[in-house]
Amino acid sequence: MLVLALAMLAEPPVAAPPAPPRVERCGYRIVQSYPHDPSSFTQGLFWHDGHLYESTGQYGRSRVARLDLDTGKAIAETKLPSNQFGEGITRWGDQIIGVTWQGGVGNRWSVKDLKPIGTFQYEGEGWGVTMVGDSLVLSDGTPDLRFFDPATMKEKKRVTVRFAGRSIPMLNELETIDGQVWANVWMTDFIVRIDPATGHVVSLLDLTTLKADAGASGTDSVLNGIAWDDKGKRLFVTGKNWLKLYEIALADCR
């Protein structure tokens, strides 16, 4: 069923590539749940220095915020201009770099106080962002991950993401864990773990039933948001307009 669901999203293979690696299937268990603001249309999420940082979407309601884990409340926040639809965010040194859905506008904020420190331009849509080594990696709704120099936002290369040989579009929020890119697949209950060097999906995390537990309803209230606490080795996930944010552990896989 998992392969079938992703195959419905996948595009036909363009050529006959080398045999893809076996995709590991992973379940999960809930370690702990925390409050999450149900008004937050979650687009980006990361962990830094004891706090979650979240970006939200929707015109006129987009923001970037530092959250208290135990309460889910914003300790600090900065709103985006009303004509910008916020998408993913990531940390680069002392900056937060964020993208917007359409219009090719990106933003930079100070991690310390969330004050705006600059903007930039890029082509295409912005969905999710993460840092892989010294590159900022962007998803844009296509099957490609685009690699940029975070200082200049000059594009360096692209890698096509493939599941069992088929390209996978609609990669949404991104997070880097131990050198691999984890991505929400929009409008599904799946997270894929991607080798950024090849684009091959190496693991599939099935989070079916988590949305119901979070009290979410409606077609847009989908799984979206991955954060990794590297020091504490904790994995957090949430969704758009969910009442809960979860610390989870993988089950039945490495």
PDB file of C-alpha atoms in Angstrom:
ATOM      1  CA  MET A   1       0.000   0.000   0.000  1.00  0.00           C
ATOM      2  CA  LEU A   2       2.855   2.413   0.757  1.00  0.00           C
ATOM      3  CA  VAL A   3       4.498   1.806  -2.589  1.00  0.00           C
ATOM      4  CA  LEU A   4       1.152   2.219  -4.362  1.00  0.00           C
ATOM      5  CA  ALA A   5       0.411   5.519  -2.625  1.00  0.00           C
ATOM      6  CA  LEU A   6       3.746   7.033  -3.578  1.00  0.00           C
ATOM      7  CA  ALA A   7       3.546   5.583  -7.068  1.00  0.00           C
ATOM      8  CA  MET A   8       0.374   7.616  -7.593  1.00  0.00           C
ATOM      9  CA  LEU A   9       2.413  10.763  -6.932  1.00  0.00           C
ATOM     10  CA  ALA A  10       5.464   9.639  -8.866  1.00  0.00           C
ATOM     11  CA  GLU A  11       6.232  10.590 -12.415  1.00  0.00           C
ATOM     12  CA  PRO A  12       7.135   7.856 -14.954  1.00  0.00           C
ATOM     13  CA  PRO A  13      10.867   7.162 -15.202  1.00  0.00           C
ATOM     14  CA  VAL A  14      12.516   9.102 -18.026  1.00  0.00           C
ATOM     15  CA  ALA A  15      15.157   6.479 -18.742  1.00  0.00           C
ATOM     16  CA  ALA A  16      16.290   3.138 -17.435  1.00  0.00           C
ATOM     17  CA  PRO A  17      18.504   4.139 -14.479  1.00  0.00           C
ATOM     18  CA  PRO A  18      20.653   1.716 -12.477  1.00  0.00           C
ATOM     19  CA  ALA A  19      18.708  -0.502 -10.105  1.00  0.00           C
ATOM     20  CA  PRO A  20      17.572   1.676  -7.180  1.00  0.00           C
ATOM     21  CA  PRO A  21      18.423   0.704  -3.608  1.00  0.00           C
ATOM     22  CA  ARG A  22      15.929  -1.173  -1.471  1.00  0.00           C
ATOM     23  CA  VAL A  23      13.651   1.240   0.388  1.00  0.00           C
ATOM     24  CA  GLU A  24      13.420   0.562   4.104  1.00  0.00           C
ATOM     25  CA  ARG A  25       9.920   0.906   5.611  1.00  0.00           C
ATOM     26  CA  CYS A  26       9.697   2.454   9.066  1.00  0.00           C
ATOM     27  CA  GLY A  27       6.934   2.717  11.609  1.00  0.00           C
ATOM     28  CA  TYR A  28       6.946   4.943  14.659  1.00  0.00           C
ATOM     29  CA  ARG A  29       6.048   5.212  18.311  1.00  0.00           C
ATOM     30  CA  ILE A  30       5.096   8.356  20.198  1.00  0.00           C
ATOM     31  CA  VAL A  31       7.630   9.219  22.894  1.00  0.00           C
ATOM     32  CA  GLN A  32       5.839  12.357  24.079  1.00  0.00           C
ATOM     33  CA  SER A  33       3.368  14.923  22.812  1.00  0.00           C
ATOM     34  CA  TYR A  34       3.389  18.678  23.345  1.00  0.00           C
ATOM     35  CA  PRO A  35       0.912  21.502  22.677  1.00  0.00           C
ATOM     36  CA  HIS A  36       0.949  23.113  19.230  1.00  0.00           C
ATOM     37  CA  ASP A  37      -0.861  26.284  18.212  1.00  0.00           C
ATOM     38  CA  PRO A  38      -3.735  25.115  15.950  1.00  0.00           C
ATOM     39  CA  SER A  39      -3.708  28.476  14.157  1.00  0.00           C
ATOM     40  CA  SER A  40      -0.185  27.753  12.874  1.00  0.00           C
ATOM     41  CA  PHE A  41      -0.143  26.662   9.238  1.00  0.00           C
ATOM     42  CA  THR A  42       3.237  25.007   9.724  1.00  0.00           C
ATOM     43  CA  GLN A  43       5.683  25.311   6.821  1.00  0.00           C
ATOM     44  CA  GLY A  44       9.129  25.057   8.400  1.00  0.00           C
ATOM     45  CA  LEU A  45      10.498  23.685  11.668  1.00  0.00           C
ATOM     46  CA  PHE A  46      13.908  23.272  13.263  1.00  0.00           C
ATOM     47  CA  TRP A  47      15.500  22.926  16.699  1.00  0.00           C
ATOM     48  CA  HIS A  48      18.266  25.174  17.999  1.00  0.00           C
ATOM     49  CA  ASP A  49      19.721  25.879  21.408  1.00  0.00           C
ATOM     50  CA  GLY A  50      16.798  24.578  23.457  1.00  0.00           C
ATOM     51  CA  HIS A  51      13.925  25.902  21.351  1.00  0.00           C
ATOM     52  CA  LEU A  52      11.851  25.084  18.316  1.00  0.00           C
ATOM     53  CA  TYR A  53      11.730  27.592  15.471  1.00  0.00           C
ATOM     54  CA  GLU A  54       8.668  27.531  13.239  1.00  0.00           C
ATOM     55  CA  SER A  55       7.580  29.306  10.082  1.00  0.00           C
ATOM     56  CA  THR A  56       3.947  29.488   9.052  1.00  0.00           C
ATOM     57  CA  GLY A  57       2.107  30.231   5.818  1.00  0.00           C
ATOM     58  CA  GLN A  58      -1.020  31.977   4.517  1.00  0.00           C
ATOM     59  CA  TYR A  59      -1.082  35.530   3.202  1.00  0.00           C
ATOM     60  CA  GLY A  60      -1.379  38.053   5.999  1.00  0.00           C
ATOM     61  CA  ARG A  61      -0.680  35.408   8.675  1.00  0.00           C
ATOM     62  CA  SER A  62       2.845  34.197   7.878  1.00  0.00           C
ATOM     63  CA  ARG A  63       5.470  34.469  10.582  1.00  0.00           C
ATOM     64  CA  VAL A  64       8.731  33.070  11.909  1.00  0.00           C
ATOM     65  CA  ALA A  65       8.723  32.300  15.642  1.00  0.00           C
ATOM     66  CA  ARG A  66      10.774  30.897  18.503  1.00  0.00           C
ATOM     67  CA  LEU A  67       8.587  28.470  20.471  1.00  0.00           C
ATOM     68  CA  ASP A  68       8.549  27.137  24.004  1.00  0.00           C
ATOM     69  CA  LEU A  69       8.397  23.365  23.657  1.00  0.00           C
ATOM     70  CA  ASP A  70       6.335  22.721  26.783  1.00  0.00           C
ATOM     71  CA  THR A  71       3.589  25.255  26.022  1.00  0.00           C
ATOM     72  CA  GLY A  72       3.758  25.621  22.241  1.00  0.00           C
ATOM     73  CA  LYS A  73       3.590  29.390  22.668  1.00  0.00           C
ATOM     74  CA  ALA A  74       5.747  31.883  20.795  1.00  0.00           C
ATOM     75  CA  ILE A  75       8.495  33.479  22.888  1.00  0.00           C
ATOM     76  CA  ALA A  76       9.423  35.780  20.018  1.00  0.00           C
ATOM     77  CA  GLU A  77       8.074  36.229  16.519  1.00  0.00           C
ATOM     78  CA  THR A  78       8.367  38.334  13.389  1.00  0.00           C
ATOM     79  CA  LYS A  79       5.588  38.606  10.846  1.00  0.00           C
ATOM     80  CA  LEU A  80       6.207  38.465   7.118  1.00  0.00           C
ATOM     81  CA  PRO A  81       4.826  41.187   4.801  1.00  0.00           C
ATOM     82  CA  SER A  82       1.173  40.553   3.996  1.00  0.00           C
ATOM     83  CA  ASN A  83       1.988  39.840   0.353  1.00  0.00           C
ATOM     84  CA  GLN A  84       4.315  36.945   1.247  1.00  0.00           C
ATOM     85  CA  PHE A  85       3.246  33.330   1.864  1.00  0.00           C
ATOM     86  CA  GLY A  86       5.851  31.906   4.223  1.00  0.00           C
ATOM     87  CA  GLU A  87       7.378  28.493   3.567  1.00  0.00           C
ATOM     88  CA  GLY A  88      10.409  26.615   4.903  1.00  0.00           C
ATOM     89  CA  ILE A  89      13.183  27.922   7.154  1.00  0.00           C
ATOM     90  CA  THR A  90      16.633  26.717   8.153  1.00  0.00           C
ATOM     91  CA  ARG A  91      19.512  27.974  10.283  1.00  0.00           C
ATOM     92  CA  TRP A  92      22.791  29.070   8.716  1.00  0.00           C
ATOM     93  CA  GLY A  93      25.221  30.253  11.362  1.00  0.00           C
ATOM     94  CA  ASP A  94      23.639  33.197  13.150  1.00  0.00           C
ATOM     95  CA  GLN A  95      20.955  33.588  10.483  1.00  0.00           C
ATOM     96  CA  ILE A  96      17.581  32.038   9.778  1.00  0.00           C
ATOM     97  CA  ILE A  97      17.018  31.733   6.042  1.00  0.00           C
ATOM     98  CA  GLY A  98      13.440  31.393   4.813  1.00  0.00           C
ATOM     99  CA  VAL A  99      11.672  31.108   1.473  1.00  0.00           C
ATOM    100  CA  THR A 100       8.213  32.021   0.277  1.00  0.00           C
ATOM    101  CA  TRP A 101       5.802  30.090  -1.877  1.00  0.00           C
ATOM    102  CA  GLN A 102       5.615  32.258  -4.990  1.00  0.00           C
ATOM    103  CA  GLY A 103       7.337  35.394  -6.194  1.00  0.00           C
ATOM    104  CA  GLY A 104      10.883  34.173  -5.601  1.00  0.00           C
ATOM    105  CA  VAL A 105      11.455  36.217  -2.434  1.00  0.00           C
ATOM    106  CA  GLY A 106      13.606  34.890   0.388  1.00  0.00           C
ATOM    107  CA  ASN A 107      14.242  36.386   3.820  1.00  0.00           C
ATOM    108  CA  ARG A 108      17.045  36.425   6.354  1.00  0.00           C
ATOM    109  CA  TRP A 109      16.537  36.993  10.074  1.00  0.00           C
ATOM    110  CA  SER A 110      18.855  37.078  13.059  1.00  0.00           C
ATOM    111  CA  VAL A 111      18.622  33.884  15.126  1.00  0.00           C
ATOM    112  CA  LYS A 112      19.203  35.957  18.257  1.00  0.00           C
ATOM    113  CA  ASP A 113      16.214  38.286  18.019  1.00  0.00           C
ATOM    114  CA  LEU A 114      14.388  37.326  14.763  1.00  0.00           C
ATOM    115  CA  LYS A 115      14.957  40.810  13.329  1.00  0.00           C
ATOM    116  CA  PRO A 116      15.059  41.005   9.507  1.00  0.00           C
ATOM    117  CA  ILE A 117      18.590  41.379   8.152  1.00  0.00           C
ATOM    118  CA  GLY A 118      18.092  41.024   4.407  1.00  0.00           C
ATOM    119  CA  THR A 119      16.246  39.532   1.454  1.00  0.00           C
ATOM    120  CA  PHE A 120      17.219  37.697  -1.733  1.00  0.00           C
ATOM    121  CA  GLN A 121      15.714  36.457  -4.986  1.00  0.00           C
ATOM    122  CA  TYR A 122      15.519  32.996  -6.544  1.00  0.00           C
ATOM    123  CA  GLU A 123      13.676  31.421  -9.465  1.00  0.00           C
ATOM    124  CA  GLY A 124      10.664  29.142  -9.095  1.00  0.00           C
ATOM    125  CA  GLU A 125       8.614  28.329  -6.038  1.00  0.00           C
ATOM    126  CA  GLY A 126       9.882  27.860  -2.485  1.00  0.00           C
ATOM    127  CA  TRP A 127       8.647  24.911  -0.387  1.00  0.00           C
ATOM    128  CA  GLY A 128      11.198  23.558   2.075  1.00  0.00           C
ATOM    129  CA  VAL A 129      14.821  24.388   2.926  1.00  0.00           C
ATOM    130  CA  THR A 130      17.601  22.744   4.907  1.00  0.00           C
ATOM    131  CA  MET A 131      21.386  22.878   5.185  1.00  0.00           C
ATOM    132  CA  VAL A 132      23.429  19.947   3.859  1.00  0.00           C
ATOM    133  CA  GLY A 133      27.074  20.624   4.573  1.00  0.00           C
ATOM    134  CA  ASP A 134      27.803  24.102   3.255  1.00  0.00           C
ATOM    135  CA  SER A 135      24.861  24.107   0.826  1.00  0.00           C
ATOM    136  CA  LEU A 136      21.327  25.353   1.313  1.00  0.00           C
ATOM    137  CA  VAL A 137      18.959  22.789  -0.211  1.00  0.00           C
ATOM    138  CA  LEU A 138      15.576  23.910  -1.558  1.00  0.00           C
ATOM    139  CA  SER A 139      12.485  21.930  -2.562  1.00  0.00           C
ATOM    140  CA  ASP A 140      10.131  23.660  -4.976  1.00  0.00           C
ATOM    141  CA  GLY A 141       7.259  21.264  -5.698  1.00  0.00           C
ATOM    142  CA  THR A 142       9.167  19.439  -8.431  1.00  0.00           C
ATOM    143  CA  PRO A 143      11.097  16.176  -7.892  1.00  0.00           C
ATOM    144  CA  ASP A 144      14.355  18.161  -7.731  1.00  0.00           C
ATOM    145  CA  LEU A 145      16.361  19.260  -4.727  1.00  0.00           C
ATOM    146  CA  ARG A 146      18.250  22.445  -5.613  1.00  0.00           C
ATOM    147  CA  PHE A 147      21.593  23.252  -3.963  1.00  0.00           C
ATOM    148  CA  PHE A 148      22.571  26.893  -3.342  1.00  0.00           C
ATOM    149  CA  ASP A 149      25.433  28.851  -1.853  1.00  0.00           C
ATOM    150  CA  PRO A 150      23.654  30.323   1.219  1.00  0.00           C
ATOM    151  CA  ALA A 151      25.753  33.493   1.120  1.00  0.00           C
ATOM    152  CA  THR A 152      24.999  34.427  -2.501  1.00  0.00           C
ATOM    153  CA  MET A 153      21.994  32.175  -3.246  1.00  0.00           C
ATOM    154  CA  LYS A 154      23.688  31.165  -6.483  1.00  0.00           C
ATOM    155  CA  GLU A 155      22.409  27.745  -7.558  1.00  0.00           C
ATOM    156  CA  LYS A 156      25.153  25.089  -7.726  1.00  0.00           C
ATOM    157  CA  LYS A 157      23.382  21.898  -8.794  1.00  0.00           C
ATOM    158  CA  ARG A 158      20.164  19.877  -8.774  1.00  0.00           C
ATOM    159  CA  VAL A 159      19.457  16.294  -7.738  1.00  0.00           C
ATOM    160  CA  THR A 160      16.272  14.458  -8.739  1.00  0.00           C
ATOM    161  CA  VAL A 161      14.608  12.504  -5.924  1.00  0.00           C
ATOM    162  CA  ARG A 162      13.520   8.987  -6.904  1.00  0.00           C
ATOM    163  CA  PHE A 163      11.513   6.319  -5.117  1.00  0.00           C
ATOM    164  CA  ALA A 164      12.064   2.844  -6.566  1.00  0.00           C
ATOM    165  CA  GLY A 165      13.264   4.455  -9.787  1.00  0.00           C
ATOM    166  CA  ARG A 166      10.406   6.937 -10.146  1.00  0.00           C
ATOM    167  CA  SER A 167      10.794  10.650  -9.545  1.00  0.00           C
ATOM    168  CA  ILE A 168       8.832  12.004  -6.577  1.00  0.00           C
ATOM    169  CA  PRO A 169       7.387  15.557  -6.688  1.00  0.00           C
ATOM    170  CA  MET A 170       5.727  17.591  -3.903  1.00  0.00           C
ATOM    171  CA  LEU A 171       8.569  17.330  -1.396  1.00  0.00           C
ATOM    172  CA  ASN A 172       7.654  19.824   1.273  1.00  0.00           C
ATOM    173  CA  GLU A 173       9.320  20.621   4.615  1.00  0.00           C
ATOM    174  CA  LEU A 174      12.944  19.440   4.838  1.00  0.00           C
ATOM    175  CA  GLU A 175      15.300  18.500   7.674  1.00  0.00           C
ATOM    176  CA  THR A 176      18.851  17.158   7.612  1.00  0.00           C
ATOM    177  CA  ILE A 177      19.662  14.311  10.006  1.00  0.00           C
ATOM    178  CA  ASP A 178      23.088  12.652   9.982  1.00  0.00           C
ATOM    179  CA  GLY A 179      23.787  13.921   6.480  1.00  0.00           C
ATOM    180  CA  GLN A 180      20.538  12.696   4.925  1.00  0.00           C
ATOM    181  CA  VAL A 181      17.554  14.824   3.911  1.00  0.00           C
ATOM    182  CA  TRP A 182      14.185  14.000   5.429  1.00  0.00           C
ATOM    183  CA  ALA A 183      11.193  15.379   3.539  1.00  0.00           C
ATOM    184  CA  ASN A 184       7.461  15.508   4.074  1.00  0.00           C
ATOM    185  CA  VAL A 185       5.585  14.422   0.950  1.00  0.00           C
ATOM    186  CA  TRP A 186       2.757  16.921   0.666  1.00  0.00           C
ATOM    187  CA  MET A 187      -0.784  15.615   1.109  1.00  0.00           C
ATOM    188  CA  THR A 188       0.445  12.254   2.423  1.00  0.00           C
ATOM    189  CA  ASP A 189       1.244  10.706   5.809  1.00  0.00           C
ATOM    190  CA  PHE A 190       4.779   9.858   4.681  1.00  0.00           C
ATOM    191  CA  ILE A 191       8.248  11.198   5.318  1.00  0.00           C
ATOM    192  CA  VAL A 192      10.990  10.068   2.947  1.00  0.00           C
ATOM    193  CA  ARG A 193      14.667   9.862   3.867  1.00  0.00           C
ATOM    194  CA  ILE A 194      16.847  10.853   0.920  1.00  0.00           C
ATOM    195  CA  ASP A 195      20.501  10.365   0.059  1.00  0.00           C
ATOM    196  CA  PRO A 196      21.359  13.921  -1.083  1.00  0.00           C
ATOM    197  CA  ALA A 197      24.251  12.712  -3.230  1.00  0.00           C
ATOM    198  CA  THR A 198      22.117  10.457  -5.429  1.00  0.00           C
ATOM    199  CA  GLY A 199      18.524  11.538  -4.781  1.00  0.00           C
ATOM    200  CA  HIS A 200      17.546   7.956  -3.939  1.00  0.00           C
ATOM    201  CA  VAL A 201      14.901   7.483  -1.248  1.00  0.00           C
ATOM    202  CA  VAL A 202      16.457   5.069   1.232  1.00  0.00           C
ATOM    203  CA  SER A 203      13.725   4.969   3.882  1.00  0.00           C
ATOM    204  CA  LEU A 204      10.000   5.620   4.087  1.00  0.00           C
ATOM    205  CA  LEU A 205       8.476   6.646   7.409  1.00  0.00           C
ATOM    206  CA  ASP A 206       4.752   5.905   7.644  1.00  0.00           C
ATOM    207  CA  LEU A 207       3.003   8.243  10.118  1.00  0.00           C
ATOM    208  CA  THR A 208      -0.534   7.144   9.328  1.00  0.00           C
ATOM    209  CA  THR A 209      -2.941   7.722  12.284  1.00  0.00           C
ATOM    210  CA  LEU A 210      -0.861  10.597  13.720  1.00  0.00           C
ATOM    211  CA  LYS A 211      -3.091  13.240  12.106  1.00  0.00           C
ATOM    212  CA  ALA A 212      -6.182  11.816  13.804  1.00  0.00           C
ATOM    213  CA  ASP A 213      -4.426  11.763  17.173  1.00  0.00           C
ATOM    214  CA  ALA A 214      -3.491  15.423  16.676  1.00  0.00           C
ATOM    215  CA  GLY A 215      -7.157  16.357  16.301  1.00  0.00           C
ATOM    216  CA  ALA A 216      -6.609  17.686  12.790  1.00  0.00           C
ATOM    217  CA  SER A 217      -9.344  17.837  10.183  1.00  0.00           C
ATOM    218  CA  GLY A 218      -9.673  19.226   6.694  1.00  0.00           C
ATOM    219  CA  THR A 219      -7.705  18.485   3.554  1.00  0.00           C
ATOM    220  CA  ASP A 220      -5.057  21.151   4.199  1.00  0.00           C
ATOM    221  CA  SER A 221      -4.271  20.033   7.771  1.00  0.00           C
ATOM    222  CA  VAL A 222      -1.578  17.645   6.656  1.00  0.00           C
ATOM    223  CA  LEU A 223       1.618  16.326   8.165  1.00  0.00           C
ATOM    224  CA  ASN A 224       4.310  18.997   7.735  1.00  0.00           C
ATOM    225  CA  GLY A 225       7.180  19.824  10.030  1.00  0.00           C
ATOM    226  CA  ILE A 226      10.327  17.891  10.985  1.00  0.00           C
ATOM    227  CA  ALA A 227      12.860  19.023  13.594  1.00  0.00           C
ATOM    228  CA  TRP A 228      15.921  17.192  14.893  1.00  0.00           C
ATOM    229  CA  ASP A 229      17.560  17.885  18.261  1.00  0.00           C
ATOM    230  CA  ASP A 230      21.058  16.653  17.471  1.00  0.00           C
ATOM    231  CA  LYS A 231      22.349  16.984  21.023  1.00  0.00           C
ATOM    232  CA  GLY A 232      19.392  15.220  22.625  1.00  0.00           C
ATOM    233  CA  LYS A 233      18.830  12.849  19.667  1.00  0.00           C
ATOM    234  CA  ARG A 234      15.139  13.735  19.580  1.00  0.00           C
ATOM    235  CA  LEU A 235      12.926  13.763  16.501  1.00  0.00           C
ATOM    236  CA  PHE A 236       9.917  16.108  16.437  1.00  0.00           C
ATOM    237  CA  VAL A 237       7.080  16.196  13.918  1.00  0.00           C
ATOM    238  CA  THR A 238       3.845  18.136  13.556  1.00  0.00           C
ATOM    239  CA  GLY A 239       1.392  19.322  10.908  1.00  0.00           C
ATOM    240  CA  LYS A 240      -0.533  22.282   9.604  1.00  0.00           C
ATOM    241  CA  ASN A 241      -3.070  23.509  12.198  1.00  0.00           C
ATOM    242  CA  TRP A 242      -2.401  20.524  14.452  1.00  0.00           C
ATOM    243  CA  LEU A 243      -3.181  20.701  18.170  1.00  0.00           C
ATOM    244  CA  LYS A 244      -0.097  18.649  19.022  1.00  0.00           C
ATOM    245  CA  LEU A 245       3.583  18.376  18.255  1.00  0.00           C
ATOM    246  CA  TYR A 246       5.210  14.982  18.790  1.00  0.00           C
ATOM    247  CA  GLU A 247       8.532  13.551  19.776  1.00  0.00           C
ATOM    248  CA  ILE A 248       8.647  10.205  18.004  1.00  0.00           C
ATOM    249  CA  ALA A 249      11.024   7.260  17.669  1.00  0.00           C
ATOM    250  CA  LEU A 250      11.388   5.063  14.612  1.00  0.00           C
ATOM    251  CA  ALA A 251      10.139   1.494  14.828  1.00  0.00           C
ATOM    252  CA  ASP A 252      11.084  -1.598  12.815  1.00  0.00           C
ATOM    253  CA  CYS A 253      14.000   0.075  11.063  1.00  0.00           C
ATOM    254  CA  ARG A 254      17.402   1.569  11.794  1.00  0.00           C
TER     255      ARG A 254
END
